Amino acid sequence: MSSITPSQEKDLDDLGETPASLEAGHVTLSEGDQYKATRSDYFTLLASGFALISDGWHNNVATVVNAIFGKLYGSAVYTSAISTRVSNSLLVGEVLGMVIVGITCDLIGRKVAMVGTTVLIVVGAILCTASSGKTPQDLFWMLTVARGMVGIGVGGEYPACSTSASEAANEKFGRNRGAAFILVTNLMLSLGGPLCISFFLLIINGAHYGGTTSASDLHKLAYTWRIMFALGVVFPLSVFYFRLKMLNSKLYRRNAVRRRLPYHLVVRRYWKTLIGTAGTWFLYDFVTFPNGIFSSQIIAGVIPGAGLVRTLEWNLLLSVLSLPGVFLGAAIVKYTGRRNLLMMGFTGYIVFGLIVGVSYDKITKVAPAFIVAYGLMQSSGNFGPGNMEGTISAESYPTSIRGIGYGLSAAFGKTGAAIGTQVFTPIEDSLGKRYTFIIAACCGALGVLLAYFFVEDKGADRLEKEDEAWRQYLVDHGYADLVMGDGSEGEVVVAQNVETKSLEFAH
């Protein structure tokens, strides 16, 4: 006979537990700690989402800075090679951060990883703001290194925030976990671009920038880019307190494997899964990142003589057009399933990439038509792969390796972004601008194939189901005595850590 009171039973239900699991020794938190854990789930979701606005900001600030530096220094000093280096430094840092922090958040804890990434972003953004040198080349090198530091923090946010958000959403939103996860991750990342451009336009118009090469206008541009980097400090600082107060998720507290993790079994069981999550993410970022970073240059080529402000106003419209895809994907993912939505988004790349690529000479003569078609291609990316890459990567791996699996998948994605950014201009110069869109369509076709053959849809399952399958796999392969748990609730060996509650959501 259980001695659990109705109040305690409600707390357990909030935590996704039952009286039976409490009695089995799977929950040892006091009533006050149970309340704290429940509240921490909400803090985790909110802190993850708002911090990811910062990541979206730093990913998109290169669009503004490239345009400003082009005006300040001219193409002879701020060459395409330097522009690419400054842009790619963030991506290189992100790849490192995703792998390093992915491992850290599994072996040490989600909270430690999230606090560490916040510090890196804040310090790196301050150094970006203060970048200087005796020559422009010195300034560009300092900015490159500082953005690399920001990149490590931003990259680390992906596995740290997203694993925490998925585990919290699993407890709080049940079958609607996917929509909640999308709204606190991809939506926040996508809002970073429009917010970045909007703030730039507010600053530059407030300063009465005239669009000339006069000393006054150049001075306004010189402090505007520093303000843009400084604003990137605000978002991570705003959630730093909440991150210090949060707890590791219940799933992590119970299922973490912090010592003697058998990586050879990880590879043996999840190699096909990694091809699906990493391969599709590579293709998505290969298309979407260069099209975002160089969008101001693409628009300037279609609308010659538009000027800096006018070009970025069109760029803002392009960024806003990509947002409906996020909301539409979040609204229907419960009905379409993860894999189908992923393939639908890649199909949008095929359709709109071919429309723009094949008709490039004609459609670019009608600027609004080009912007709308270009925006729909970007929106289809948000609708499918933008929403689903993180969702699927978070759901495809068990808790003990979720950070590693997510981090490696995201790192492959950012590798695709770096390669795409590096080859974007050479493709334009050698093949013509239309072929960047035709290649996007080809990536969409390959993405559909990878998703169909290598991606498994686990949206109907609780995250505990993969945890239990992995636990049994460890037992079957001689690791029954491996210790699980982070120590906060006591440790238990794999053989005894059997999941007692339902592994699937009720329909």
XYZ file of C-alpha atoms in Angstrom:
507
model
C 0.000 0.000 0.000
C 1.490 3.308 -1.058
C 1.849 6.105 1.495
C 2.040 8.781 -1.186
C -0.263 11.749 -0.522
C -2.373 13.309 -3.350
C -0.093 16.357 -3.316
C 3.011 14.189 -3.666
C 1.334 12.105 -6.386
C 0.687 15.272 -8.380
C 4.349 16.278 -7.985
C 5.397 12.832 -9.196
C 3.064 13.106 -12.176
C 4.679 16.454 -13.070
C 8.034 14.698 -12.948
C 6.775 11.864 -15.146
C 6.981 9.338 -12.287
C 4.563 7.046 -10.467
C 4.331 5.894 -6.854
C 5.593 2.511 -8.039
C 8.754 4.027 -9.519
C 9.279 6.004 -6.327
C 9.063 2.847 -4.250
C 11.401 1.077 -6.683
C 14.039 3.636 -5.745
C 14.043 5.608 -8.994
C 13.138 8.909 -7.310
C 14.620 9.999 -4.013
C 14.025 13.743 -4.144
C 12.274 15.407 -1.231
C 8.953 17.153 -1.799
C 10.705 20.507 -1.980
C 13.264 19.162 -4.427
C 10.466 17.632 -6.524
C 8.915 21.081 -6.827
C 12.311 22.544 -7.670
C 12.842 19.887 -10.349
C 9.437 20.589 -11.887
C 10.114 24.322 -11.907
C 13.586 23.645 -13.328
C 12.016 21.938 -16.360
C 10.232 25.171 -17.243
C 13.333 27.243 -16.545
C 15.309 24.884 -18.796
C 12.887 25.341 -21.670
C 12.789 29.122 -21.305
C 16.527 29.518 -20.740
C 17.313 27.275 -23.692
C 15.029 29.151 -26.033
C 16.016 32.675 -25.123
C 19.712 31.827 -25.241
C 19.301 30.341 -28.719
C 18.157 33.780 -29.921
C 21.731 34.773 -29.120
C 23.012 31.919 -31.279
C 20.775 33.004 -34.135
C 22.029 36.565 -33.655
C 25.706 35.635 -33.916
C 25.043 33.351 -36.884
C 23.380 36.238 -38.727
C 25.435 39.239 -37.602
C 27.961 38.342 -40.326
C 25.346 39.410 -42.902
C 25.314 42.930 -41.436
C 29.054 43.136 -40.722
C 30.001 41.968 -44.221
C 27.861 44.726 -45.706
C 29.304 47.374 -43.345
C 32.933 46.365 -43.862
C 32.378 46.405 -47.615
C 31.391 50.061 -47.280
C 34.116 50.984 -44.780
C 37.100 49.311 -46.435
C 36.064 48.480 -49.987
C 36.525 45.172 -51.792
C 40.264 45.779 -52.260
C 40.867 45.597 -48.478
C 37.887 43.580 -47.283
C 38.232 40.914 -49.938
C 35.895 37.967 -50.457
C 38.564 35.725 -48.902
C 38.661 37.820 -45.708
C 34.867 38.036 -45.626
C 34.649 34.250 -45.859
C 37.307 33.838 -43.156
C 35.490 36.119 -40.720
C 32.193 34.330 -41.423
C 33.685 30.841 -41.247
C 35.571 31.439 -37.988
C 32.261 31.191 -36.163
C 31.441 27.952 -37.985
C 34.829 26.379 -37.200
C 34.385 27.299 -33.544
C 30.873 25.870 -33.603
C 32.104 22.505 -34.877
C 34.618 22.314 -32.016
C 32.039 23.446 -29.480
C 29.440 20.928 -30.617
C 31.806 17.993 -30.218
C 33.517 19.122 -26.994
C 30.364 20.292 -25.224
C 28.383 17.328 -26.555
C 30.780 15.036 -24.705
C 30.867 17.343 -21.665
C 27.094 17.499 -21.192
C 26.937 13.681 -21.193
C 29.902 13.012 -18.920
C 29.684 15.985 -16.529
C 26.152 17.336 -16.819
C 23.768 19.555 -18.788
C 23.962 22.419 -16.304
C 27.760 22.671 -16.314
C 27.772 22.645 -20.119
C 25.148 25.394 -20.403
C 26.888 27.659 -17.887
C 30.219 27.155 -19.678
C 28.801 28.015 -23.104
C 27.230 31.180 -21.711
C 30.614 32.370 -20.411
C 32.326 31.660 -23.754
C 29.678 33.572 -25.726
C 29.799 36.586 -23.426
C 33.615 36.838 -23.349
C 33.910 36.209 -27.097
C 31.269 38.808 -27.956
C 33.022 41.399 -25.766
C 36.289 40.715 -27.610
C 34.469 41.057 -30.953
C 33.130 44.422 -29.837
C 36.602 45.572 -28.801
C 38.429 44.258 -31.902
C 41.146 46.634 -33.098
C 44.590 46.717 -34.674
C 47.233 48.921 -36.212
C 45.981 47.949 -39.654
C 42.602 46.703 -40.949
C 44.192 43.270 -41.404
C 45.053 43.155 -37.684
C 41.462 44.077 -36.810
C 40.098 41.341 -39.100
C 42.383 38.748 -37.497
C 41.333 39.723 -33.962
C 37.715 39.580 -35.040
C 38.310 36.167 -36.592
C 39.779 34.759 -33.364
C 37.105 36.358 -31.179
C 34.315 35.021 -33.379
C 35.947 31.615 -33.133
C 35.578 31.801 -29.345
C 31.945 32.863 -29.725
C 31.551 29.939 -32.110
C 32.730 27.413 -29.509
C 30.106 28.767 -27.120
C 27.387 28.984 -29.745
C 28.200 25.497 -31.012
C 28.115 24.143 -27.485
C 24.654 25.603 -27.012
C 23.268 23.150 -29.566
C 23.882 19.910 -27.648
C 23.702 21.526 -24.192
C 20.458 23.478 -24.683
C 18.745 21.072 -27.041
C 19.337 17.915 -25.004
C 18.062 19.722 -21.901
C 15.065 21.176 -23.755
C 14.082 17.820 -25.283
C 14.274 16.068 -21.908
C 12.218 18.792 -20.230
C 9.655 18.814 -23.075
C 9.382 15.037 -22.830
C 8.106 15.435 -19.252
C 5.949 18.510 -19.669
C 4.277 18.178 -23.077
C 3.893 14.473 -23.839
C 3.015 13.842 -27.491
C 3.280 17.594 -28.167
C 6.954 17.425 -27.218
C 7.977 18.034 -30.846
C 6.069 21.302 -31.207
C 7.333 22.603 -27.864
C 10.901 21.675 -28.746
C 10.669 23.427 -32.128
C 9.324 26.623 -30.580
C 12.143 26.880 -28.035
C 14.927 25.890 -30.428
C 14.495 26.452 -34.168
C 12.093 29.373 -33.766
C 14.568 31.137 -31.482
C 17.436 30.454 -33.886
C 15.318 31.760 -36.778
C 14.305 34.925 -34.895
C 17.962 35.842 -34.448
C 18.270 36.920 -38.088
C 15.263 39.282 -38.260
C 16.104 40.724 -34.842
C 19.712 41.332 -35.871
C 18.756 43.158 -39.064
C 15.928 45.061 -37.324
C 18.262 46.382 -34.632
C 20.782 47.379 -37.286
C 18.148 49.335 -39.207
C 16.950 51.035 -35.997
C 20.497 52.059 -35.082
C 21.533 53.227 -38.534
C 18.304 55.138 -39.195
C 18.405 56.637 -35.712
C 21.910 57.881 -36.472
C 20.591 59.489 -39.704
C 22.990 57.542 -41.908
C 22.937 59.114 -45.368
C 24.368 56.276 -47.421
C 27.346 58.369 -48.552
C 31.097 57.955 -48.175
C 31.421 61.110 -46.097
C 33.490 60.995 -42.905
C 30.326 61.359 -40.818
C 28.554 58.399 -42.451
C 31.640 56.207 -42.281
C 31.999 57.036 -38.574
C 28.386 55.952 -38.011
C 29.089 52.613 -39.697
C 32.287 52.204 -37.658
C 30.457 52.276 -34.324
C 27.334 50.494 -35.575
C 29.109 47.171 -36.178
C 30.556 47.320 -32.666
C 27.102 47.927 -31.201
C 25.803 44.906 -33.105
C 28.398 42.643 -31.508
C 27.808 44.212 -28.077
C 24.088 43.469 -28.278
C 24.998 39.811 -28.710
C 26.108 39.837 -25.055
C 22.652 40.746 -23.742
C 20.811 37.524 -24.575
C 23.118 35.000 -22.864
C 23.551 37.254 -19.821
C 19.775 37.521 -19.438
C 19.439 33.771 -18.781
C 22.698 33.213 -16.883
C 21.014 33.379 -13.458
C 18.378 30.824 -14.447
C 21.041 28.462 -15.736
C 22.855 28.644 -12.429
C 19.621 27.688 -10.644
C 18.492 24.868 -12.959
C 18.871 21.146 -12.253
C 20.026 18.420 -14.577
C 16.987 16.701 -16.078
C 15.374 13.708 -14.373
C 16.371 11.527 -17.309
C 19.998 12.566 -16.968
C 20.019 12.131 -13.191
C 18.871 8.557 -13.651
C 20.411 7.375 -16.942
C 23.765 9.146 -17.266
C 26.806 6.933 -17.817
C 29.771 8.986 -16.616
C 32.421 6.280 -16.476
C 33.474 3.385 -18.731
C 31.014 4.201 -21.521
C 31.521 1.474 -24.184
C 31.948 3.642 -27.284
C 32.428 0.608 -29.546
C 28.863 -0.441 -28.692
C 27.658 3.101 -29.369
C 29.110 2.895 -32.885
C 27.803 -0.630 -33.440
C 24.235 0.246 -32.474
C 23.911 3.822 -33.760
C 26.065 4.067 -36.924
C 23.037 4.018 -39.235
C 21.220 6.541 -37.055
C 24.242 8.873 -37.201
C 24.335 8.686 -41.011
C 20.728 9.853 -41.053
C 20.963 12.648 -38.495
C 24.426 13.895 -39.493
C 24.003 13.463 -43.254
C 20.704 15.324 -43.526
C 21.981 18.091 -41.231
C 25.082 18.473 -43.421
C 22.919 18.967 -46.508
C 20.592 21.427 -44.773
C 23.380 23.654 -43.471
C 25.304 23.382 -46.757
C 22.354 25.146 -48.388
C 20.918 27.425 -45.721
C 24.049 28.995 -44.181
C 25.734 30.437 -47.278
C 22.347 31.619 -48.513
C 21.915 33.426 -45.206
C 25.421 34.839 -44.856
C 25.652 36.045 -48.451
C 21.998 37.018 -48.811
C 22.796 40.751 -48.720
C 25.254 40.281 -51.597
C 22.741 38.171 -53.529
C 20.056 40.831 -53.093
C 22.487 43.654 -53.968
C 23.237 41.826 -57.234
C 19.537 41.582 -58.071
C 18.766 45.176 -57.019
C 21.823 47.183 -58.105
C 22.243 50.620 -56.609
C 19.880 49.850 -53.711
C 22.421 50.973 -51.119
C 23.255 49.433 -47.760
C 20.027 50.259 -45.912
C 17.722 49.366 -48.799
C 19.543 46.082 -49.348
C 19.188 45.100 -45.705
C 15.507 46.088 -45.706
C 14.997 43.526 -48.469
C 17.127 41.163 -46.425
C 14.808 41.651 -43.453
C 11.830 40.739 -45.626
C 13.673 37.626 -46.762
C 14.361 36.657 -43.129
C 10.751 37.193 -42.107
C 9.511 35.068 -45.031
C 11.437 32.125 -43.611
C 9.527 32.212 -40.293
C 6.108 30.829 -41.370
C 7.778 27.517 -42.121
C 8.784 27.184 -38.461
C 5.222 27.696 -37.195
C 3.630 25.501 -39.850
C 6.071 22.683 -39.148
C 5.458 22.937 -35.383
C 1.691 22.846 -35.961
C 1.602 19.706 -38.114
C 4.562 17.612 -36.925
C 2.288 15.688 -34.554
C 0.271 14.520 -37.560
C 2.894 14.113 -40.293
C 5.592 12.502 -38.180
C 9.226 13.562 -38.001
C 10.640 11.790 -41.044
C 7.788 12.805 -43.375
C 8.092 16.462 -42.372
C 11.848 16.309 -42.935
C 11.331 14.935 -46.459
C 8.629 17.517 -47.210
C 11.035 20.332 -46.347
C 13.780 18.907 -48.547
C 11.210 18.625 -51.349
C 10.669 22.375 -50.990
C 14.364 22.853 -51.762
C 13.868 20.854 -54.951
C 10.797 22.823 -56.041
C 11.844 26.384 -55.207
C 15.535 25.810 -55.960
C 14.659 24.718 -59.486
C 12.113 27.528 -59.933
C 14.687 30.194 -59.069
C 17.639 28.441 -60.726
C 16.015 27.609 -64.038
C 14.277 30.984 -64.407
C 17.049 33.060 -62.803
C 17.561 35.527 -65.673
C 13.843 36.288 -65.846
C 12.834 36.180 -62.188
C 15.655 38.486 -61.065
C 14.199 41.220 -63.288
C 11.187 41.292 -60.958
C 12.784 41.846 -57.554
C 9.690 41.140 -55.386
C 9.067 37.848 -57.215
C 12.682 36.816 -56.685
C 12.604 37.721 -52.963
C 9.360 35.782 -52.429
C 10.623 32.671 -54.258
C 13.978 32.901 -52.452
C 12.169 33.353 -49.135
C 9.922 30.343 -49.791
C 12.971 28.201 -50.434
C 14.430 29.318 -47.091
C 11.056 28.828 -45.402
C 10.784 25.264 -46.703
C 14.169 24.646 -45.096
C 12.829 25.881 -41.748
C 9.586 23.941 -42.242
C 11.339 20.599 -42.663
C 15.027 20.143 -41.874
C 15.338 23.297 -39.761
C 12.613 22.049 -37.443
C 13.454 18.380 -37.621
C 17.249 18.088 -37.514
C 17.406 19.022 -33.848
C 14.181 17.213 -32.959
C 15.200 13.934 -34.576
C 18.773 14.118 -33.287
C 17.518 14.641 -29.720
C 15.071 11.730 -29.959
C 17.258 9.206 -31.773
C 19.828 8.633 -29.027
C 19.501 7.531 -25.385
C 20.104 9.975 -22.559
C 23.614 8.724 -21.744
C 24.872 9.590 -25.260
C 22.287 12.169 -26.356
C 24.774 15.022 -26.130
C 27.402 13.125 -28.120
C 24.947 11.982 -30.783
C 23.387 15.429 -31.065
C 26.744 17.187 -30.992
C 28.266 15.011 -33.725
C 25.175 15.426 -35.921
C 25.195 19.199 -35.471
C 28.971 19.298 -36.040
C 28.533 17.562 -39.385
C 25.876 20.143 -40.132
C 28.185 23.042 -39.374
C 30.913 21.363 -41.426
C 28.452 21.494 -44.289
C 27.825 25.156 -43.504
C 31.567 25.938 -43.542
C 32.094 24.070 -46.816
C 29.019 25.665 -48.355
C 30.188 29.134 -47.319
C 33.668 28.449 -48.694
C 32.480 27.236 -52.120
C 29.506 29.580 -52.547
C 31.401 32.454 -54.178
C 33.569 30.174 -56.393
C 30.384 28.460 -57.640
C 28.856 31.824 -58.463
C 32.021 32.990 -60.232
C 32.692 29.816 -62.224
C 29.222 28.428 -62.977
C 26.937 31.413 -62.567
C 24.583 32.571 -59.830
C 21.719 30.349 -60.955
C 23.698 27.227 -60.070
C 23.731 27.984 -56.338
C 19.965 27.405 -56.465
C 20.191 24.363 -58.737
C 22.743 22.802 -56.381
C 20.339 23.539 -53.495
C 17.697 21.536 -55.361
C 20.147 18.654 -55.792
C 20.899 18.735 -52.049
C 17.161 18.583 -51.426
C 16.865 15.424 -53.533
C 19.759 13.773 -51.692
C 18.223 14.832 -48.382
C 14.953 13.075 -49.232
C 16.848 9.847 -49.975
C 18.923 10.003 -46.782
C 15.840 10.728 -44.676
C 13.883 7.848 -46.216
C 16.575 5.207 -45.777
C 18.403 6.298 -42.611
C 16.064 8.326 -40.379
C 13.789 6.569 -37.881
C 10.695 8.350 -36.572
C 10.449 8.084 -32.775
C 7.938 10.863 -32.152
C 5.312 8.503 -30.673
C 7.760 7.177 -28.071
C 8.833 8.655 -24.790
C 12.551 9.271 -24.583
C 12.617 6.555 -21.930
C 11.938 3.935 -24.618
C 15.336 4.408 -26.262
C 16.919 4.561 -22.806
C 15.426 1.167 -21.975
C 16.448 -0.333 -25.347
C 20.023 0.914 -24.822
C 20.059 -0.389 -21.244
C 19.008 -3.838 -22.438
C 21.600 -3.697 -25.222
C 24.313 -3.022 -22.621
C 23.105 -5.949 -20.507
C 23.105 -8.265 -23.542
C 26.694 -7.306 -24.372
C 28.227 -7.817 -20.945
C 27.871 -4.373 -19.329
C 25.211 -5.237 -16.739
C 27.434 -3.899 -13.938
C 27.980 -0.468 -15.522
C 26.963 2.313 -13.095
C 24.182 4.662 -14.213
C 23.103 7.996 -12.752
C 24.825 11.275 -11.912
C 25.017 10.519 -8.193
C 22.407 13.075 -7.079
C 19.803 10.361 -6.470
C 22.142 7.476 -5.806
C 23.712 5.233 -8.410
C 22.362 1.965 -9.768
C 23.897 -0.604 -12.101
C 22.528 -1.131 -15.597
C 20.934 -4.497 -14.786
C 18.772 -2.949 -12.037
C 17.846 0.323 -13.795
C 14.727 -1.113 -15.462
C 12.144 1.407 -16.688
C 8.773 0.805 -14.980
C 6.456 3.301 -16.656
C 4.922 3.369 -20.139
C 7.447 3.808 -22.920
C 4.978 5.278 -25.404
C 2.665 8.265 -25.235
C -1.049 7.596 -24.938
C -2.927 8.305 -28.165
